[in-house]
Structure formats: structure tokens, C-alpha cells
Amino acid sequence: MSEETPHAPELDAVEETPVWLEVNEVPVVTWMCTPDQLDSLVIGWLFGEGYIESMADLRRMRPCTRELGFWVELEPERVASVDGMSRRRILASGCGSVTAFLGSIPDVPRREARPLSIETPAMRALFKELFARGERYHQTGGVHAAALTDGTSLLFHAEDIGRHNAVDKVMGMALQEGTSPAGLLLLVTGRISGELAFKGARAGVAAIATPSVPSTVAVEIAHAAGLLLVGRAVSGAPQLHHPPGSR
């Protein structure tokens, strides 16, 4: 008789802790997040907010040895560029997120490439793999996950109490490996909110898919960005929100 693989123990609470970031000695954000893959979280957030385009823009990053936090050094010109953007501080709709910055629709980066084409059975298989990888999800059921895929396999995967944190983590993982997220498919387990759609637009992903649905603001941003949104991606009839003129 073969031995069964032991299951991870079930937990009745999901870990959440504050992690701060200072850029050029100025506090910029404190996340409430799942405390792993934190270097990827920092890099992905900097990328999503426009502070960096690649690892080459990161002059230095070091963790605090006394508490969970990071110091980052960037070229002053890059920080000034972000500070000069037309953005509003908003109360975000995402779990694990208190406030976020949301740019205006005219500032949304525009994709000119054709959207990634993927069939529903393949999409279901990718989400099945995403959920199967979810160690913390199987322990608590209280976390979100995100993944970047080329439509065939999951290239990068992360979990976090906040779905936006999970997205930042996979973006950071891609940059750390020297992979551009541009043209890839972003899978998320929760609702596609406006701020999440903005992150996808900045990264240049071809599409964002979820078993849930997008918000109306996310659809508006996706239309401006030339970004395909896929709602109810594992159901019998996925909802496709195509960019104008892409069908």
C-alpha cells in the first residue's frame, strides 16, 4: 500500500503583518501583507507605481534588521517623475489594502499589440494549477493568489492576504528573473478592481483573468489600455471585456 502525502495542517487564522518601505529616506508605503516573498513585493510595487522599469533602476535595496521594512535608493529623477504624476490617493477596494494611488484615464499606458488568445479549457487548467499550488490557501482558505502565465504554464505564482500584494509579488518575481510581464496573462483569484487593472496596464500584460468579475472602473481602464479582461474565467460562459476595435 502506497503512503498518502500528508496534508498541510489547517489553521484558523491567516498571518498578516505590517511591512514598511522608504524610498530615498522618505516613507512611501506600509503594507498589511503575508510576510513572505517580501523582496518581490517591494520590487513589484516599485515597478507597478512607476518608480522602476527593471532591476537596473534599483540602485540599492536593504532590509531593516530590527523589524519588517526596507530601504530603497533610486535615482532622484525617477522619484521626481512619480511624484509629478497626476494621481489620486484613494481608499482601495482590495483586501489587505488601505489606500492606493490611482492615475487618471488619460494617463493609462496603451497597448498596441493584439490581445493574448487562450481557449476556455486551457484557462480552466491554468486556474486549477494555480489553486493546487496554494499552500496557504489550503491551510486557511483566507488568502488570494496571482500568477503570470504565457498561456501554457504558470511562470510565477504568489499568495498574499491582499490580492494586490499577490500581484505585486509576481511582478517582482518576474523582474528578478529578468522576465518582462509585457504580453503575458495575469491570473488573479479575486475581483479585478480599478487599481489592479491599472497595475496590469502599467505592466503591459495582454489580459487579466479571474474566476470572479471585474469592476466597472476596471473595465473602463482596460478599454483605455487595450487590455482584455476575462471574468468568470472557469465557468461555462466566461465574460470577455474586449478593448474597443480588437474583436
PDB file of N, CA, C and O in Angstrom, residues 115-180:
ATOM      1  N   PRO A 115      -4.432  41.232 -28.288  1.00  0.00           N
ATOM      2  CA  PRO A 115      -4.614  40.519 -27.020  1.00  0.00           C
ATOM      3  C   PRO A 115      -4.213  39.050 -27.139  1.00  0.00           C
ATOM      4  O   PRO A 115      -4.295  38.445 -28.213  1.00  0.00           O
ATOM      5  N   LEU A 116      -3.750  38.497 -26.038  1.00  0.00           N
ATOM      6  CA  LEU A 116      -3.396  37.086 -25.990  1.00  0.00           C
ATOM      7  C   LEU A 116      -4.654  36.244 -26.178  1.00  0.00           C
ATOM      8  O   LEU A 116      -5.693  36.510 -25.584  1.00  0.00           O
ATOM      9  N   SER A 117      -4.585  35.244 -27.030  1.00  0.00           N
ATOM     10  CA  SER A 117      -5.723  34.362 -27.278  1.00  0.00           C
ATOM     11  C   SER A 117      -5.529  33.054 -26.528  1.00  0.00           C
ATOM     12  O   SER A 117      -4.482  32.415 -26.647  1.00  0.00           O
ATOM     13  N   ILE A 118      -6.531  32.681 -25.729  1.00  0.00           N
ATOM     14  CA  ILE A 118      -6.444  31.434 -24.968  1.00  0.00           C
ATOM     15  C   ILE A 118      -7.835  30.838 -24.839  1.00  0.00           C
ATOM     16  O   ILE A 118      -8.810  31.545 -24.587  1.00  0.00           O
ATOM     17  N   GLU A 119      -7.944  29.538 -25.056  1.00  0.00           N
ATOM     18  CA  GLU A 119      -9.240  28.867 -25.018  1.00  0.00           C
ATOM     19  C   GLU A 119      -9.664  28.588 -23.583  1.00  0.00           C
ATOM     20  O   GLU A 119      -8.840  28.465 -22.678  1.00  0.00           O
ATOM     21  N   THR A 120     -10.994  28.471 -23.404  1.00  0.00           N
ATOM     22  CA  THR A 120     -11.549  28.265 -22.061  1.00  0.00           C
ATOM     23  C   THR A 120     -10.999  27.022 -21.362  1.00  0.00           C
ATOM     24  O   THR A 120     -10.656  27.092 -20.171  1.00  0.00           O
ATOM     25  N   PRO A 121     -10.887  25.863 -22.006  1.00  0.00           N
ATOM     26  CA  PRO A 121     -10.323  24.686 -21.304  1.00  0.00           C
ATOM     27  C   PRO A 121      -8.907  24.935 -20.790  1.00  0.00           C
ATOM     28  O   PRO A 121      -8.559  24.507 -19.689  1.00  0.00           O
ATOM     29  N   ALA A 122      -8.081  25.630 -21.573  1.00  0.00           N
ATOM     30  CA  ALA A 122      -6.730  25.931 -21.137  1.00  0.00           C
ATOM     31  C   ALA A 122      -6.744  26.888 -19.952  1.00  0.00           C
ATOM     32  O   ALA A 122      -5.953  26.752 -19.012  1.00  0.00           O
ATOM     33  N   MET A 123      -7.660  27.862 -19.979  1.00  0.00           N
ATOM     34  CA  MET A 123      -7.796  28.799 -18.867  1.00  0.00           C
ATOM     35  C   MET A 123      -8.182  28.062 -17.586  1.00  0.00           C
ATOM     36  O   MET A 123      -7.629  28.314 -16.511  1.00  0.00           O
ATOM     37  N   ARG A 124      -9.111  27.139 -17.698  1.00  0.00           N
ATOM     38  CA  ARG A 124      -9.521  26.363 -16.519  1.00  0.00           C
ATOM     39  C   ARG A 124      -8.356  25.554 -15.968  1.00  0.00           C
ATOM     40  O   ARG A 124      -8.168  25.455 -14.753  1.00  0.00           O
ATOM     41  N   ALA A 125      -7.562  24.970 -16.858  1.00  0.00           N
ATOM     42  CA  ALA A 125      -6.426  24.163 -16.423  1.00  0.00           C
ATOM     43  C   ALA A 125      -5.401  25.023 -15.689  1.00  0.00           C
ATOM     44  O   ALA A 125      -4.813  24.597 -14.689  1.00  0.00           O
ATOM     45  N   LEU A 126      -5.183  26.248 -16.174  1.00  0.00           N
ATOM     46  CA  LEU A 126      -4.240  27.143 -15.522  1.00  0.00           C
ATOM     47  C   LEU A 126      -4.722  27.539 -14.129  1.00  0.00           C
ATOM     48  O   LEU A 126      -3.950  27.572 -13.167  1.00  0.00           O
ATOM     49  N   PHE A 127      -6.008  27.828 -13.997  1.00  0.00           N
ATOM     50  CA  PHE A 127      -6.547  28.177 -12.680  1.00  0.00           C
ATOM     51  C   PHE A 127      -6.532  26.962 -11.747  1.00  0.00           C
ATOM     52  O   PHE A 127      -6.308  27.109 -10.541  1.00  0.00           O
ATOM     53  N   LYS A 128      -6.748  25.785 -12.297  1.00  0.00           N
ATOM     54  CA  LYS A 128      -6.675  24.579 -11.474  1.00  0.00           C
ATOM     55  C   LYS A 128      -5.274  24.422 -10.896  1.00  0.00           C
ATOM     56  O   LYS A 128      -5.103  24.092  -9.707  1.00  0.00           O
ATOM     57  N   GLU A 129      -4.254  24.682 -11.719  1.00  0.00           N
ATOM     58  CA  GLU A 129      -2.884  24.603 -11.235  1.00  0.00           C
ATOM     59  C   GLU A 129      -2.602  25.691 -10.216  1.00  0.00           C
ATOM     60  O   GLU A 129      -1.922  25.461  -9.205  1.00  0.00           O
ATOM     61  N   LEU A 130      -3.131  26.896 -10.451  1.00  0.00           N
ATOM     62  CA  LEU A 130      -2.926  27.996  -9.522  1.00  0.00           C
ATOM     63  C   LEU A 130      -3.458  27.641  -8.134  1.00  0.00           C
ATOM     64  O   LEU A 130      -2.782  27.831  -7.121  1.00  0.00           O
ATOM     65  N   PHE A 131      -4.687  27.111  -8.070  1.00  0.00           N
ATOM     66  CA  PHE A 131      -5.266  26.736  -6.782  1.00  0.00           C
ATOM     67  C   PHE A 131      -4.526  25.556  -6.158  1.00  0.00           C
ATOM     68  O   PHE A 131      -4.382  25.481  -4.937  1.00  0.00           O
ATOM     69  N   ALA A 132      -4.035  24.640  -6.985  1.00  0.00           N
ATOM     70  CA  ALA A 132      -3.311  23.481  -6.459  1.00  0.00           C
ATOM     71  C   ALA A 132      -2.003  23.899  -5.796  1.00  0.00           C
ATOM     72  O   ALA A 132      -1.537  23.249  -4.852  1.00  0.00           O
ATOM     73  N   ARG A 133      -1.389  24.979  -6.273  1.00  0.00           N
ATOM     74  CA  ARG A 133      -0.132  25.449  -5.698  1.00  0.00           C
ATOM     75  C   ARG A 133      -0.323  26.203  -4.387  1.00  0.00           C
ATOM     76  O   ARG A 133       0.643  26.509  -3.703  1.00  0.00           O
ATOM     77  N   GLY A 134      -1.549  26.543  -4.050  1.00  0.00           N
ATOM     78  CA  GLY A 134      -1.824  27.436  -2.932  1.00  0.00           C
ATOM     79  C   GLY A 134      -1.663  26.799  -1.566  1.00  0.00           C
ATOM     80  O   GLY A 134      -2.655  26.373  -0.958  1.00  0.00           O
ATOM     81  N   GLU A 135      -0.448  26.752  -1.055  1.00  0.00           N
ATOM     82  CA  GLU A 135      -0.195  26.138   0.255  1.00  0.00           C
ATOM     83  C   GLU A 135      -0.947  26.883   1.363  1.00  0.00           C
ATOM     84  O   GLU A 135      -1.620  26.268   2.196  1.00  0.00           O
ATOM     85  N   ARG A 136      -0.845  28.202   1.387  1.00  0.00           N
ATOM     86  CA  ARG A 136      -1.542  28.970   2.417  1.00  0.00           C
ATOM     87  C   ARG A 136      -3.052  28.918   2.221  1.00  0.00           C
ATOM     88  O   ARG A 136      -3.813  28.936   3.184  1.00  0.00           O
ATOM     89  N   TYR A 137      -3.486  28.859   0.962  1.00  0.00           N
ATOM     90  CA  TYR A 137      -4.921  28.741   0.704  1.00  0.00           C
ATOM     91  C   TYR A 137      -5.464  27.443   1.284  1.00  0.00           C
ATOM     92  O   TYR A 137      -6.526  27.413   1.903  1.00  0.00           O
ATOM     93  N   HIS A 138      -4.741  26.358   1.117  1.00  0.00           N
ATOM     94  CA  HIS A 138      -5.197  25.068   1.637  1.00  0.00           C
ATOM     95  C   HIS A 138      -5.158  25.030   3.165  1.00  0.00           C
ATOM     96  O   HIS A 138      -5.917  24.289   3.787  1.00  0.00           O
ATOM     97  N   GLN A 139      -4.292  25.843   3.758  1.00  0.00           N
ATOM     98  CA  GLN A 139      -4.222  25.887   5.215  1.00  0.00           C
ATOM     99  C   GLN A 139      -5.348  26.711   5.829  1.00  0.00           C
ATOM    100  O   GLN A 139      -5.845  26.389   6.901  1.00  0.00           O
ATOM    101  N   THR A 140      -5.738  27.795   5.151  1.00  0.00           N
ATOM    102  CA  THR A 140      -6.684  28.732   5.765  1.00  0.00           C
ATOM    103  C   THR A 140      -7.900  29.068   4.913  1.00  0.00           C
ATOM    104  O   THR A 140      -8.946  29.413   5.459  1.00  0.00           O
ATOM    105  N   GLY A 141      -7.762  29.014   3.592  1.00  0.00           N
ATOM    106  CA  GLY A 141      -8.840  29.489   2.727  1.00  0.00           C
ATOM    107  C   GLY A 141      -8.969  30.995   2.749  1.00  0.00           C
ATOM    108  O   GLY A 141      -9.907  31.547   2.166  1.00  0.00           O
ATOM    109  N   GLY A 142      -8.026  31.692   3.400  1.00  0.00           N
ATOM    110  CA  GLY A 142      -8.167  33.127   3.608  1.00  0.00           C
ATOM    111  C   GLY A 142      -7.157  33.980   2.898  1.00  0.00           C
ATOM    112  O   GLY A 142      -6.855  35.080   3.354  1.00  0.00           O
ATOM    113  N   VAL A 143      -6.605  33.502   1.794  1.00  0.00           N
ATOM    114  CA  VAL A 143      -5.627  34.293   1.053  1.00  0.00           C
ATOM    115  C   VAL A 143      -6.002  34.352  -0.423  1.00  0.00           C
ATOM    116  O   VAL A 143      -6.805  33.555  -0.913  1.00  0.00           O
ATOM    117  N   HIS A 144      -5.405  35.322  -1.101  1.00  0.00           N
ATOM    118  CA  HIS A 144      -5.542  35.442  -2.550  1.00  0.00           C
ATOM    119  C   HIS A 144      -4.280  34.924  -3.222  1.00  0.00           C
ATOM    120  O   HIS A 144      -3.246  34.750  -2.576  1.00  0.00           O
ATOM    121  N   ALA A 145      -4.371  34.715  -4.512  1.00  0.00           N
ATOM    122  CA  ALA A 145      -3.211  34.285  -5.285  1.00  0.00           C
ATOM    123  C   ALA A 145      -3.205  34.999  -6.625  1.00  0.00           C
ATOM    124  O   ALA A 145      -4.242  35.478  -7.106  1.00  0.00           O
ATOM    125  N   ALA A 146      -2.022  35.089  -7.206  1.00  0.00           N
ATOM    126  CA  ALA A 146      -1.861  35.656  -8.540  1.00  0.00           C
ATOM    127  C   ALA A 146      -0.782  34.869  -9.257  1.00  0.00           C
ATOM    128  O   ALA A 146       0.080  34.249  -8.628  1.00  0.00           O
ATOM    129  N   ALA A 147      -0.839  34.881 -10.567  1.00  0.00           N
ATOM    130  CA  ALA A 147       0.172  34.182 -11.357  1.00  0.00           C
ATOM    131  C   ALA A 147       0.332  34.877 -12.701  1.00  0.00           C
ATOM    132  O   ALA A 147      -0.612  35.479 -13.222  1.00  0.00           O
ATOM    133  N   LEU A 148       1.528  34.790 -13.254  1.00  0.00           N
ATOM    134  CA  LEU A 148       1.794  35.205 -14.623  1.00  0.00           C
ATOM    135  C   LEU A 148       2.003  33.955 -15.454  1.00  0.00           C
ATOM    136  O   LEU A 148       2.712  33.038 -15.047  1.00  0.00           O
ATOM    137  N   THR A 149       1.376  33.916 -16.623  1.00  0.00           N
ATOM    138  CA  THR A 149       1.457  32.742 -17.480  1.00  0.00           C
ATOM    139  C   THR A 149       1.591  33.164 -18.935  1.00  0.00           C
ATOM    140  O   THR A 149       1.124  34.240 -19.334  1.00  0.00           O
ATOM    141  N   ASP A 150       2.218  32.292 -19.706  1.00  0.00           N
ATOM    142  CA  ASP A 150       2.307  32.514 -21.153  1.00  0.00           C
ATOM    143  C   ASP A 150       1.154  31.838 -21.877  1.00  0.00           C
ATOM    144  O   ASP A 150       1.127  31.783 -23.100  1.00  0.00           O
ATOM    145  N   GLY A 151       0.185  31.324 -21.115  1.00  0.00           N
ATOM    146  CA  GLY A 151      -0.951  30.633 -21.693  1.00  0.00           C
ATOM    147  C   GLY A 151      -0.775  29.132 -21.712  1.00  0.00           C
ATOM    148  O   GLY A 151      -1.729  28.399 -21.985  1.00  0.00           O
ATOM    149  N   THR A 152       0.424  28.667 -21.395  1.00  0.00           N
ATOM    150  CA  THR A 152       0.708  27.235 -21.372  1.00  0.00           C
ATOM    151  C   THR A 152       1.009  26.743 -19.962  1.00  0.00           C
ATOM    152  O   THR A 152       0.502  25.710 -19.525  1.00  0.00           O
ATOM    153  N   SER A 153       1.827  27.488 -19.230  1.00  0.00           N
ATOM    154  CA  SER A 153       2.199  27.094 -17.871  1.00  0.00           C
ATOM    155  C   SER A 153       2.308  28.327 -16.992  1.00  0.00           C
ATOM    156  O   SER A 153       2.445  29.452 -17.497  1.00  0.00           O
ATOM    157  N   LEU A 154       2.258  28.115 -15.676  1.00  0.00           N
ATOM    158  CA  LEU A 154       2.431  29.221 -14.741  1.00  0.00           C
ATOM    159  C   LEU A 154       3.920  29.530 -14.619  1.00  0.00           C
ATOM    160  O   LEU A 154       4.710  28.674 -14.254  1.00  0.00           O
ATOM    161  N   LEU A 155       4.284  30.754 -14.912  1.00  0.00           N
ATOM    162  CA  LEU A 155       5.686  31.160 -14.858  1.00  0.00           C
ATOM    163  C   LEU A 155       6.068  31.646 -13.464  1.00  0.00           C
ATOM    164  O   LEU A 155       7.160  31.371 -12.977  1.00  0.00           O
ATOM    165  N   PHE A 156       5.153  32.389 -12.821  1.00  0.00           N
ATOM    166  CA  PHE A 156       5.385  32.926 -11.488  1.00  0.00           C
ATOM    167  C   PHE A 156       4.075  32.886 -10.706  1.00  0.00           C
ATOM    168  O   PHE A 156       3.012  33.163 -11.267  1.00  0.00           O
ATOM    169  N   HIS A 157       4.164  32.546  -9.434  1.00  0.00           N
ATOM    170  CA  HIS A 157       2.967  32.381  -8.601  1.00  0.00           C
ATOM    171  C   HIS A 157       3.244  32.919  -7.211  1.00  0.00           C
ATOM    172  O   HIS A 157       4.345  32.752  -6.665  1.00  0.00           O
ATOM    173  N   ALA A 158       2.264  33.583  -6.611  1.00  0.00           N
ATOM    174  CA  ALA A 158       2.428  34.103  -5.255  1.00  0.00           C
ATOM    175  C   ALA A 158       1.069  34.150  -4.564  1.00  0.00           C
ATOM    176  O   ALA A 158       0.015  34.253  -5.213  1.00  0.00           O
ATOM    177  N   GLU A 159       1.124  34.081  -3.228  1.00  0.00           N
ATOM    178  CA  GLU A 159      -0.074  34.212  -2.395  1.00  0.00           C
ATOM    179  C   GLU A 159       0.100  35.374  -1.430  1.00  0.00           C
ATOM    180  O   GLU A 159       1.213  35.702  -1.035  1.00  0.00           O
ATOM    181  N   ASP A 160      -1.008  35.980  -1.042  1.00  0.00           N
ATOM    182  CA  ASP A 160      -0.960  37.038  -0.037  1.00  0.00           C
ATOM    183  C   ASP A 160      -2.376  37.289   0.462  1.00  0.00           C
ATOM    184  O   ASP A 160      -3.359  36.995  -0.233  1.00  0.00           O
ATOM    185  N   ILE A 161      -2.468  37.846   1.661  1.00  0.00           N
ATOM    186  CA  ILE A 161      -3.771  38.188   2.215  1.00  0.00           C
ATOM    187  C   ILE A 161      -4.467  39.246   1.361  1.00  0.00           C
ATOM    188  O   ILE A 161      -5.693  39.330   1.332  1.00  0.00           O
ATOM    189  N   GLY A 162      -3.694  40.056   0.655  1.00  0.00           N
ATOM    190  CA  GLY A 162      -4.251  41.048  -0.258  1.00  0.00           C
ATOM    191  C   GLY A 162      -3.980  40.678  -1.703  1.00  0.00           C
ATOM    192  O   GLY A 162      -2.840  40.348  -2.051  1.00  0.00           O
ATOM    193  N   ARG A 163      -4.990  40.726  -2.539  1.00  0.00           N
ATOM    194  CA  ARG A 163      -4.773  40.309  -3.930  1.00  0.00           C
ATOM    195  C   ARG A 163      -3.833  41.254  -4.662  1.00  0.00           C
ATOM    196  O   ARG A 163      -3.093  40.847  -5.544  1.00  0.00           O
ATOM    197  N   HIS A 164      -3.834  42.556  -4.298  1.00  0.00           N
ATOM    198  CA  HIS A 164      -2.918  43.490  -4.941  1.00  0.00           C
ATOM    199  C   HIS A 164      -1.480  43.195  -4.539  1.00  0.00           C
ATOM    200  O   HIS A 164      -0.558  43.331  -5.350  1.00  0.00           O
ATOM    201  N   ASN A 165      -1.282  42.770  -3.295  1.00  0.00           N
ATOM    202  CA  ASN A 165       0.058  42.364  -2.870  1.00  0.00           C
ATOM    203  C   ASN A 165       0.524  41.144  -3.653  1.00  0.00           C
ATOM    204  O   ASN A 165       1.691  41.046  -4.041  1.00  0.00           O
ATOM    205  N   ALA A 166      -0.380  40.193  -3.871  1.00  0.00           N
ATOM    206  CA  ALA A 166      -0.025  38.993  -4.630  1.00  0.00           C
ATOM    207  C   ALA A 166       0.388  39.357  -6.056  1.00  0.00           C
ATOM    208  O   ALA A 166       1.339  38.793  -6.606  1.00  0.00           O
ATOM    209  N   VAL A 167      -0.315  40.319  -6.646  1.00  0.00           N
ATOM    210  CA  VAL A 167       0.040  40.770  -7.993  1.00  0.00           C
ATOM    211  C   VAL A 167       1.414  41.433  -7.984  1.00  0.00           C
ATOM    212  O   VAL A 167       2.253  41.164  -8.852  1.00  0.00           O
ATOM    213  N   ASP A 168       1.659  42.301  -7.008  1.00  0.00           N
ATOM    214  CA  ASP A 168       2.980  42.929  -6.921  1.00  0.00           C
ATOM    215  C   ASP A 168       4.079  41.884  -6.758  1.00  0.00           C
ATOM    216  O   ASP A 168       5.171  42.015  -7.323  1.00  0.00           O
ATOM    217  N   LYS A 169       3.810  40.847  -5.983  1.00  0.00           N
ATOM    218  CA  LYS A 169       4.819  39.808  -5.769  1.00  0.00           C
ATOM    219  C   LYS A 169       5.165  39.088  -7.072  1.00  0.00           C
ATOM    220  O   LYS A 169       6.345  38.846  -7.360  1.00  0.00           O
ATOM    221  N   VAL A 170       4.179  38.724  -7.875  1.00  0.00           N
ATOM    222  CA  VAL A 170       4.509  38.009  -9.117  1.00  0.00           C
ATOM    223  C   VAL A 170       5.205  38.932 -10.114  1.00  0.00           C
ATOM    224  O   VAL A 170       6.081  38.495 -10.862  1.00  0.00           O
ATOM    225  N   MET A 171       4.826  40.222 -10.115  1.00  0.00           N
ATOM    226  CA  MET A 171       5.534  41.168 -10.985  1.00  0.00           C
ATOM    227  C   MET A 171       6.990  41.282 -10.547  1.00  0.00           C
ATOM    228  O   MET A 171       7.911  41.298 -11.377  1.00  0.00           O
ATOM    229  N   GLY A 172       7.201  41.364  -9.234  1.00  0.00           N
ATOM    230  CA  GLY A 172       8.560  41.451  -8.725  1.00  0.00           C
ATOM    231  C   GLY A 172       9.375  40.211  -9.029  1.00  0.00           C
ATOM    232  O   GLY A 172      10.563  40.301  -9.380  1.00  0.00           O
ATOM    233  N   MET A 173       8.757  39.040  -8.900  1.00  0.00           N
ATOM    234  CA  MET A 173       9.446  37.797  -9.214  1.00  0.00           C
ATOM    235  C   MET A 173       9.893  37.773 -10.673  1.00  0.00           C
ATOM    236  O   MET A 173      11.006  37.346 -10.994  1.00  0.00           O
ATOM    237  N   ALA A 174       9.015  38.241 -11.562  1.00  0.00           N
ATOM    238  CA  ALA A 174       9.360  38.266 -12.986  1.00  0.00           C
ATOM    239  C   ALA A 174      10.561  39.172 -13.231  1.00  0.00           C
ATOM    240  O   ALA A 174      11.511  38.791 -13.930  1.00  0.00           O
ATOM    241  N   LEU A 175      10.550  40.375 -12.651  1.00  0.00           N
ATOM    242  CA  LEU A 175      11.664  41.297 -12.845  1.00  0.00           C
ATOM    243  C   LEU A 175      12.958  40.726 -12.272  1.00  0.00           C
ATOM    244  O   LEU A 175      14.030  40.884 -12.870  1.00  0.00           O
ATOM    245  N   GLN A 176      12.866  40.065 -11.128  1.00  0.00           N
ATOM    246  CA  GLN A 176      14.057  39.473 -10.525  1.00  0.00           C
ATOM    247  C   GLN A 176      14.668  38.401 -11.416  1.00  0.00           C
ATOM    248  O   GLN A 176      15.876  38.171 -11.389  1.00  0.00           O
ATOM    249  N   GLU A 177      13.832  37.733 -12.214  1.00  0.00           N
ATOM    250  CA  GLU A 177      14.319  36.695 -13.124  1.00  0.00           C
ATOM    251  C   GLU A 177      14.667  37.254 -14.505  1.00  0.00           C
ATOM    252  O   GLU A 177      15.010  36.501 -15.419  1.00  0.00           O
ATOM    253  N   GLY A 178      14.518  38.564 -14.655  1.00  0.00           N
ATOM    254  CA  GLY A 178      14.825  39.183 -15.934  1.00  0.00           C
ATOM    255  C   GLY A 178      13.747  38.999 -16.983  1.00  0.00           C
ATOM    256  O   GLY A 178      14.011  39.117 -18.183  1.00  0.00           O
ATOM    257  N   THR A 179      12.521  38.717 -16.545  1.00  0.00           N
ATOM    258  CA  THR A 179      11.395  38.494 -17.447  1.00  0.00           C
ATOM    259  C   THR A 179      10.464  39.698 -17.437  1.00  0.00           C
ATOM    260  O   THR A 179      10.051  40.159 -16.374  1.00  0.00           O
ATOM    261  N   SER A 180      10.115  40.199 -18.598  1.00  0.00           N
ATOM    262  CA  SER A 180       9.153  41.290 -18.689  1.00  0.00           C
ATOM    263  C   SER A 180       7.730  40.729 -18.616  1.00  0.00           C
ATOM    264  O   SER A 180       7.410  39.762 -19.304  1.00  0.00           O
TER     265      SER A 180
END
